[in-house]
Amino acid sequence: MPFRRSHDSLPDPTLPRDPRADQYPMPPVPYGWYAVLRSAELRPGRVVSLHYFGRALIAFRGADGQPAVRDAHCPHYGAHLGVGGKVVDGTVECPFHGWRFGTDGKCVEAPFAVRTPKVSIGGFPVREHSGLVFVYTGPGEPAWEVPEIPEAADRDFAKPIDNTCRARIHVQEMRENIVDESHFHFIHGQSEPPVQNLRPDGPFAEVRGRIGRRVLGWDINNSFDAFMYGPGVMVVRSHGPVLSVTAVALTTPVDDRTSEMRMLYYLRKPSRLPFLVPLLKLVFRAEALGEVREEVRIWDHKIHQPRPVLLPHEKGIRALRRWYAQFYPTEVPAEQLRDLTSDSEAETRVGTGSD
């Protein structure tokens, strides 16, 4: 089959959106850790407005420099703390009436009040490492952590290429992309679908394989190791003689229809030719980011197939959905797993080659 760079042609922007493209059986926000900011984006003394998980949020640093991510609206009279609010002595001050809230969300000062009101603004458990600010969504305190990403501080790697996009798709389907073997041919230039093996380990999972393609006359034949840390963080390490890169894929629900994917690409500096880094970045941007844009265009109009018609080699999607189901409330996985573990008539027919 001849290979075609499908992202070289743009779809019709006036294409109507099928309402089924916004229908998913899964809740919009799986439980787990999500990166909502790079550390450098949250400077001391600044209030940053965010919108994730269908909620208006703010981020700021306390007096000790530690980050906080809280709900954006003041419980007093509803003002948005990120619109004119400021950081005062490590607290966020409401622009409307001067109420102040600490990094734990508690009100610490209310001008003209006889007693400080016992009210709080909601928020999330927060961790900061690897140049990222993570928040945890889910009931109670987190039972697991995202490990540090050493490439973020390793001088053998160049400063990352940072690319962010949003698509009308459930965050789970963004993650399914890594185990969709066949798309590696049509989108990423693989001659054949890669052979992959997903190994689950509680909230973590690993996918190993190889990726082979030709880029500007270079034959790339790299190892391919994807480490998944819950529903929102994935680190993909690809090593080879020509190019080695670590891709940090941060996928985060924006609301019940939209998800964000932020990619940080850390390219290993050539040990003897470090001056080639700008050229490598230029080539990587031209190749990889164009492919991401094509995926986003496809995601914006695809519908969720609870029981997809899979070929015999396409085992990764089912395996990942089984693993991913643990991040939903307990009443959700049973229905989802029932679809995943039973072969549809169409799937059996395609798999066996019968009429």
GROMACS .gro file of C-alpha atoms in nm:
model
  355
    1MET     CA    1   0.000   0.000   0.000
    2PRO     CA    2   0.154   0.336  -0.097
    3PHE     CA    3   0.211   0.573   0.192
    4ARG     CA    4   0.043   0.914   0.183
    5ARG     CA    5   0.116   1.201   0.416
    6SER     CA    6  -0.246   1.261   0.504
    7HIS     CA    7  -0.178   1.586   0.694
    8ASP     CA    8  -0.067   1.748   0.366
    9SER     CA    9  -0.433   1.806   0.277
   10LEU     CA   10  -0.669   2.003   0.500
   11PRO     CA   11  -1.032   1.904   0.561
   12ASP     CA   12  -1.322   2.129   0.477
   13PRO     CA   13  -1.356   2.369   0.778
   14THR     CA   14  -1.731   2.395   0.714
   15LEU     CA   15  -1.786   2.023   0.777
   16PRO     CA   16  -2.085   1.991   1.014
   17ARG     CA   17  -2.015   1.826   1.347
   18ASP     CA   18  -2.212   1.510   1.418
   19PRO     CA   19  -2.375   1.541   1.765
   20ARG     CA   20  -2.261   1.184   1.843
   21ALA     CA   21  -1.906   1.317   1.850
   22ASP     CA   22  -1.983   1.471   2.191
   23GLN     CA   23  -2.137   1.158   2.343
   24TYR     CA   24  -1.928   0.934   2.568
   25PRO     CA   25  -2.031   0.666   2.819
   26MET     CA   26  -1.739   0.765   3.045
   27PRO     CA   27  -1.736   1.057   3.290
   28PRO     CA   28  -1.541   1.352   3.148
   29VAL     CA   29  -1.275   1.362   3.424
   30PRO     CA   30  -1.097   1.037   3.513
   31TYR     CA   31  -0.941   1.033   3.859
   32GLY     CA   32  -0.568   1.101   3.863
   33TRP     CA   33  -0.284   1.351   3.829
   34TYR     CA   34  -0.281   1.619   3.558
   35ALA     CA   35  -0.022   1.883   3.474
   36VAL     CA   36  -0.191   2.223   3.449
   37LEU     CA   37   0.114   2.453   3.430
   38ARG     CA   38   0.483   2.456   3.368
   39SER     CA   39   0.664   2.582   3.677
   40ALA     CA   40   0.808   2.881   3.491
   41GLU     CA   41   0.455   2.996   3.407
   42LEU     CA   42   0.371   3.045   3.775
   43ARG     CA   43   0.590   3.329   3.891
   44PRO     CA   44   0.587   3.438   4.257
   45GLY     CA   45   0.341   3.718   4.324
   46ARG     CA   46   0.126   3.637   4.023
   47VAL     CA   47  -0.227   3.495   4.000
   48VAL     CA   48  -0.277   3.273   3.693
   49SER     CA   49  -0.627   3.200   3.565
   50LEU     CA   50  -0.694   2.847   3.440
   51HIS     CA   51  -0.993   2.649   3.316
   52TYR     CA   52  -0.983   2.271   3.346
   53PHE     CA   53  -1.224   1.996   3.454
   54GLY     CA   54  -1.515   2.224   3.364
   55ARG     CA   55  -1.411   2.467   3.638
   56ALA     CA   56  -1.268   2.817   3.654
   57LEU     CA   57  -0.944   2.792   3.855
   58ILE     CA   58  -0.658   3.006   3.976
   59ALA     CA   59  -0.298   2.921   4.058
   60PHE     CA   60  -0.059   3.116   4.280
   61ARG     CA   61   0.241   3.061   4.504
   62GLY     CA   62   0.233   3.095   4.880
   63ALA     CA   63   0.487   3.274   5.095
   64ASP     CA   64   0.702   2.959   5.093
   65GLY     CA   65   0.696   2.944   4.713
   66GLN     CA   66   0.479   2.633   4.701
   67PRO     CA   67   0.206   2.635   4.434
   68ALA     CA   68  -0.168   2.620   4.500
   69VAL     CA   69  -0.449   2.556   4.253
   70ARG     CA   70  -0.791   2.663   4.383
   71ASP     CA   71  -1.138   2.743   4.256
   72ALA     CA   72  -1.151   3.088   4.103
   73HIS     CA   73  -1.461   3.242   4.258
   74CYS     CA   74  -1.476   3.416   4.594
   75PRO     CA   75  -1.740   3.260   4.825
   76HIS     CA   76  -1.828   3.605   4.959
   77TYR     CA   77  -1.990   3.756   4.650
   78GLY     CA   78  -1.868   3.553   4.355
   79ALA     CA   79  -1.589   3.767   4.210
   80HIS     CA   80  -1.329   3.587   3.995
   81LEU     CA   81  -1.005   3.597   4.193
   82GLY     CA   82  -0.799   3.580   3.874
   83VAL     CA   83  -0.956   3.896   3.727
   84GLY     CA   84  -0.786   4.174   3.918
   85GLY     CA   85  -0.695   3.959   4.218
   86LYS     CA   86  -0.341   3.980   4.355
   87VAL     CA   87  -0.104   3.792   4.580
   88VAL     CA   88  -0.047   3.959   4.919
   89ASP     CA   89   0.185   3.797   5.172
   90GLY     CA   90   0.140   3.457   5.010
   91THR     CA   91  -0.240   3.480   5.000
   92VAL     CA   92  -0.471   3.566   4.712
   93GLU     CA   93  -0.675   3.882   4.764
   94CYS     CA   94  -1.018   3.928   4.609
   95PRO     CA   95  -1.030   4.240   4.388
   96PHE     CA   96  -1.389   4.318   4.490
   97HIS     CA   97  -1.389   4.331   4.871
   98GLY     CA   98  -1.036   4.243   4.978
   99TRP     CA   99  -1.102   3.900   5.128
  100ARG     CA  100  -0.784   3.691   5.139
  101PHE     CA  101  -0.738   3.317   5.105
  102GLY     CA  102  -0.436   3.100   5.182
  103THR     CA  103  -0.289   2.821   4.974
  104ASP     CA  104  -0.510   2.575   5.166
  105GLY     CA  105  -0.816   2.769   5.047
  106LYS     CA  106  -0.915   2.901   5.390
  107CYS     CA  107  -1.019   3.261   5.436
  108VAL     CA  108  -0.755   3.435   5.649
  109GLU     CA  109  -0.883   3.793   5.635
  110ALA     CA  110  -1.213   3.970   5.562
  111PRO     CA  111  -1.203   4.350   5.601
  112PHE     CA  112  -1.470   4.496   5.833
  113ALA     CA  113  -1.566   4.149   5.964
  114VAL     CA  114  -1.581   4.109   6.344
  115ARG     CA  115  -1.458   3.752   6.300
  116THR     CA  116  -1.288   3.596   6.000
  117PRO     CA  117  -1.553   3.387   5.821
  118LYS     CA  118  -1.494   3.011   5.831
  119VAL     CA  119  -1.519   2.963   5.456
  120SER     CA  120  -1.282   2.820   5.198
  121ILE     CA  121  -1.235   2.803   4.825
  122GLY     CA  122  -1.210   2.450   4.687
  123GLY     CA  123  -0.897   2.317   4.531
  124PHE     CA  124  -0.675   2.019   4.461
  125PRO     CA  125  -0.378   1.835   4.607
  126VAL     CA  126  -0.075   1.981   4.427
  127ARG     CA  127   0.274   1.851   4.350
  128GLU     CA  128   0.555   2.028   4.170
  129HIS     CA  129   0.853   1.859   4.007
  130SER     CA  130   1.012   1.808   3.666
  131GLY     CA  131   0.929   2.169   3.583
  132LEU     CA  132   0.555   2.101   3.607
  133VAL     CA  133   0.268   2.173   3.845
  134PHE     CA  134   0.039   1.871   3.890
  135VAL     CA  135  -0.306   1.853   4.049
  136TYR     CA  136  -0.496   1.546   4.163
  137THR     CA  137  -0.863   1.491   4.084
  138GLY     CA  138  -1.049   1.225   4.276
  139PRO     CA  139  -1.197   1.144   4.615
  140GLY     CA  140  -0.972   1.168   4.919
  141GLU     CA  141  -0.595   1.198   4.915
  142PRO     CA  142  -0.395   1.051   4.628
  143ALA     CA  143  -0.270   0.696   4.681
  144TRP     CA  144   0.005   0.719   4.419
  145GLU     CA  145   0.238   0.978   4.270
  146VAL     CA  146   0.378   1.071   3.930
  147PRO     CA  147   0.752   0.997   3.937
  148GLU     CA  148   1.002   1.265   3.846
  149ILE     CA  149   1.102   1.300   3.480
  150PRO     CA  150   1.483   1.320   3.480
  151GLU     CA  151   1.515   1.463   3.127
  152ALA     CA  152   1.358   1.788   3.251
  153ALA     CA  153   1.679   1.868   3.443
  154ASP     CA  154   1.933   1.670   3.238
  155ARG     CA  155   2.180   1.897   3.056
  156ASP     CA  156   2.228   1.628   2.792
  157PHE     CA  157   1.883   1.724   2.664
  158ALA     CA  158   1.794   2.053   2.496
  159LYS     CA  159   1.524   2.282   2.631
  160PRO     CA  160   1.193   2.128   2.529
  161ILE     CA  161   0.983   2.203   2.226
  162ASP     CA  162   0.650   2.302   2.381
  163ASN     CA  163   0.334   2.245   2.178
  164THR     CA  164  -0.025   2.267   2.306
  165CYS     CA  165  -0.347   2.187   2.123
  166ARG     CA  166  -0.709   2.130   2.215
  167ALA     CA  167  -0.955   1.892   2.051
  168ARG     CA  168  -1.321   1.802   2.087
  169ILE     CA  169  -1.249   1.456   2.218
  170HIS     CA  170  -1.256   1.268   2.548
  171VAL     CA  171  -0.917   1.259   2.719
  172GLN     CA  172  -0.918   0.876   2.718
  173GLU     CA  173  -0.915   0.867   2.339
  174MET     CA  174  -0.609   1.091   2.333
  175ARG     CA  175  -0.432   0.822   2.536
  176GLU     CA  176  -0.565   0.539   2.318
  177ASN     CA  177  -0.365   0.695   2.035
  178ILE     CA  178  -0.042   0.543   2.170
  179VAL     CA  179  -0.173   0.186   2.130
  180ASP     CA  180  -0.355   0.240   1.801
  181GLU     CA  181  -0.102   0.036   1.602
  182SER     CA  182  -0.243   0.091   1.253
  183HIS     CA  183  -0.249   0.472   1.269
  184PHE     CA  184   0.131   0.475   1.297
  185HIS     CA  185   0.141   0.392   0.925
  186PHE     CA  186  -0.106   0.650   0.799
  187ILE     CA  187  -0.017   0.939   1.032
  188HIS     CA  188   0.343   0.878   1.143
  189GLY     CA  189   0.498   0.714   0.838
  190GLN     CA  190   0.564   0.366   0.974
  191SER     CA  191   0.596   0.110   0.696
  192GLU     CA  192   0.407  -0.146   0.908
  193PRO     CA  193   0.204  -0.120   1.230
  194PRO     CA  194   0.445  -0.158   1.523
  195VAL     CA  195   0.430  -0.463   1.745
  196GLN     CA  196   0.348  -0.339   2.094
  197ASN     CA  197   0.293  -0.495   2.433
  198LEU     CA  198   0.105  -0.314   2.710
  199ARG     CA  199   0.209  -0.411   3.063
  200PRO     CA  200  -0.024  -0.276   3.334
  201ASP     CA  201   0.096  -0.221   3.689
  202GLY     CA  202  -0.181  -0.067   3.899
  203PRO     CA  203  -0.214   0.304   3.808
  204PHE     CA  204   0.096   0.270   3.588
  205ALA     CA  205   0.141   0.097   3.254
  206GLU     CA  206   0.417   0.052   3.001
  207VAL     CA  207   0.411   0.003   2.626
  208ARG     CA  208   0.724  -0.115   2.444
  209GLY     CA  209   0.789  -0.141   2.074
  210ARG     CA  210   0.992   0.004   1.788
  211ILE     CA  211   0.928   0.282   1.542
  212GLY     CA  212   1.085   0.285   1.195
  213ARG     CA  213   1.046   0.555   0.931
  214ARG     CA  214   1.241   0.771   0.689
  215VAL     CA  215   1.285   1.143   0.763
  216LEU     CA  216   1.467   1.372   0.519
  217GLY     CA  217   1.674   1.083   0.385
  218TRP     CA  218   1.754   0.944   0.729
  219ASP     CA  219   1.633   0.599   0.826
  220ILE     CA  220   1.499   0.617   1.180
  221ASN     CA  221   1.478   0.282   1.361
  222ASN     CA  222   1.428   0.360   1.726
  223SER     CA  223   1.322   0.182   2.039
  224PHE     CA  224   0.990   0.306   2.170
  225ASP     CA  225   0.906   0.293   2.541
  226ALA     CA  226   0.592   0.465   2.672
  227PHE     CA  227   0.542   0.496   3.047
  228MET     CA  228   0.191   0.591   3.156
  229TYR     CA  229   0.128   0.745   3.497
  230GLY     CA  230  -0.247   0.745   3.542
  231PRO     CA  231  -0.489   0.900   3.293
  232GLY     CA  232  -0.312   1.231   3.229
  233VAL     CA  233   0.067   1.184   3.214
  234MET     CA  234   0.272   0.978   2.970
  235VAL     CA  235   0.647   0.980   2.904
  236VAL     CA  236   0.761   0.832   2.572
  237ARG     CA  237   1.132   0.762   2.526
  238SER     CA  238   1.256   0.689   2.176
  239HIS     CA  239   1.626   0.611   2.131
  240GLY     CA  240   1.827   0.557   1.814
  241PRO     CA  241   2.160   0.633   1.646
  242VAL     CA  242   2.028   0.938   1.458
  243LEU     CA  243   1.781   1.094   1.701
  244SER     CA  244   1.683   1.033   2.061
  245VAL     CA  245   1.387   1.216   2.208
  246THR     CA  246   1.175   1.204   2.522
  247ALA     CA  247   0.818   1.319   2.467
  248VAL     CA  248   0.613   1.416   2.773
  249ALA     CA  249   0.244   1.394   2.681
  250LEU     CA  250   0.018   1.584   2.920
  251THR     CA  251  -0.351   1.525   2.847
  252THR     CA  252  -0.607   1.714   3.055
  253PRO     CA  253  -0.987   1.746   3.041
  254VAL     CA  254  -1.095   2.105   2.979
  255ASP     CA  255  -1.469   2.040   3.003
  256ASP     CA  256  -1.715   1.764   2.912
  257ARG     CA  257  -1.645   1.811   2.539
  258THR     CA  258  -1.287   1.929   2.509
  259SER     CA  259  -0.946   1.797   2.608
  260GLU     CA  260  -0.602   1.955   2.597
  261MET     CA  261  -0.281   1.785   2.492
  262ARG     CA  262   0.045   1.955   2.581
  263MET     CA  263   0.356   1.793   2.438
  264LEU     CA  264   0.705   1.865   2.568
  265TYR     CA  265   0.974   1.720   2.341
  266TYR     CA  266   1.319   1.685   2.494
  267LEU     CA  267   1.579   1.617   2.223
  268ARG     CA  268   1.907   1.463   2.328
  269LYS     CA  269   2.199   1.681   2.224
  270PRO     CA  270   2.440   1.508   1.982
  271SER     CA  271   2.747   1.445   2.199
  272ARG     CA  272   3.001   1.554   1.936
  273LEU     CA  273   2.784   1.795   1.738
  274PRO     CA  274   2.581   2.002   1.988
  275PHE     CA  275   2.553   2.288   1.737
  276LEU     CA  276   2.310   2.070   1.539
  277VAL     CA  277   2.039   2.108   1.805
  278PRO     CA  278   1.862   2.404   1.633
  279LEU     CA  279   1.856   2.208   1.305
  280LEU     CA  280   1.722   1.896   1.477
  281LYS     CA  281   1.452   2.104   1.644
  282LEU     CA  282   1.356   2.260   1.313
  283VAL     CA  283   1.323   1.920   1.144
  284PHE     CA  284   1.138   1.775   1.441
  285ARG     CA  285   0.889   2.061   1.447
  286ALA     CA  286   0.819   2.026   1.075
  287GLU     CA  287   0.760   1.652   1.100
  288ALA     CA  288   0.610   1.583   1.441
  289LEU     CA  289   0.392   1.891   1.489
  290GLY     CA  290   0.233   1.852   1.147
  291GLU     CA  291   0.134   1.499   1.240
  292VAL     CA  292  -0.015   1.621   1.568
  293ARG     CA  293  -0.225   1.878   1.381
  294GLU     CA  294  -0.358   1.603   1.156
  295GLU     CA  295  -0.453   1.392   1.457
  296VAL     CA  296  -0.636   1.687   1.612
  297ARG     CA  297  -0.836   1.740   1.293
  298ILE     CA  298  -0.937   1.374   1.299
  299TRP     CA  299  -1.019   1.379   1.671
  300ASP     CA  300  -1.241   1.684   1.630
  301HIS     CA  301  -1.487   1.486   1.417
  302LYS     CA  302  -1.454   1.121   1.523
  303ILE     CA  303  -1.717   0.948   1.737
  304HIS     CA  304  -1.654   0.712   2.026
  305GLN     CA  305  -1.700   0.345   1.938
  306PRO     CA  306  -1.771   0.150   2.259
  307ARG     CA  307  -1.724  -0.176   2.065
  308PRO     CA  308  -1.480  -0.095   1.784
  309VAL     CA  309  -1.432  -0.335   1.493
  310LEU     CA  310  -1.073  -0.444   1.557
  311LEU     CA  311  -0.837  -0.647   1.343
  312PRO     CA  312  -0.642  -0.933   1.503
  313HIS     CA  313  -0.325  -0.725   1.548
  314GLU     CA  314  -0.513  -0.431   1.704
  315LYS     CA  315  -0.507  -0.556   2.062
  316GLY     CA  316  -0.374  -0.243   2.227
  317ILE     CA  317  -0.696  -0.041   2.231
  318ARG     CA  318  -0.889  -0.307   2.422
  319ALA     CA  319  -0.600  -0.361   2.666
  320LEU     CA  320  -0.565   0.010   2.735
  321ARG     CA  321  -0.937   0.056   2.792
  322ARG     CA  322  -0.934  -0.224   3.049
  323TRP     CA  323  -0.646  -0.054   3.231
  324TYR     CA  324  -0.792   0.297   3.198
  325ALA     CA  325  -1.129   0.195   3.345
  326GLN     CA  326  -0.980   0.196   3.697
  327PHE     CA  327  -0.971   0.576   3.692
  328TYR     CA  328  -1.350   0.612   3.681
  329PRO     CA  329  -1.600   0.584   3.969
  330THR     CA  330  -1.665   0.223   4.063
  331GLU     CA  331  -2.006   0.210   3.894
  332VAL     CA  332  -1.861   0.292   3.551
  333PRO     CA  333  -1.604   0.021   3.468
  334ALA     CA  334  -1.844  -0.275   3.472
  335GLU     CA  335  -2.048  -0.143   3.179
  336GLN     CA  336  -1.739  -0.033   2.995
  337LEU     CA  337  -1.555  -0.361   3.045
  338ARG     CA  338  -1.856  -0.560   2.925
  339ASP     CA  339  -1.821  -0.396   2.584
  340LEU     CA  340  -1.445  -0.444   2.581
  341THR     CA  341  -1.428  -0.808   2.672
  342SER     CA  342  -1.698  -0.937   2.437
  343ASP     CA  343  -1.632  -0.963   2.064
  344SER     CA  344  -1.892  -0.802   1.844
  345GLU     CA  345  -2.027  -0.994   1.548
  346ALA     CA  346  -1.858  -0.749   1.312
  347GLU     CA  347  -1.524  -0.785   1.487
  348THR     CA  348  -1.533  -1.165   1.468
  349ARG     CA  349  -1.624  -1.152   1.101
  350VAL     CA  350  -1.335  -0.920   1.016
  351GLY     CA  351  -1.091  -1.107   1.238
  352THR     CA  352  -1.156  -1.447   1.076
  353GLY     CA  353  -1.189  -1.320   0.722
  354SER     CA  354  -1.529  -1.482   0.677
  355ASP     CA  355  -1.802  -1.325   0.461
   0.00000   0.00000   0.00000
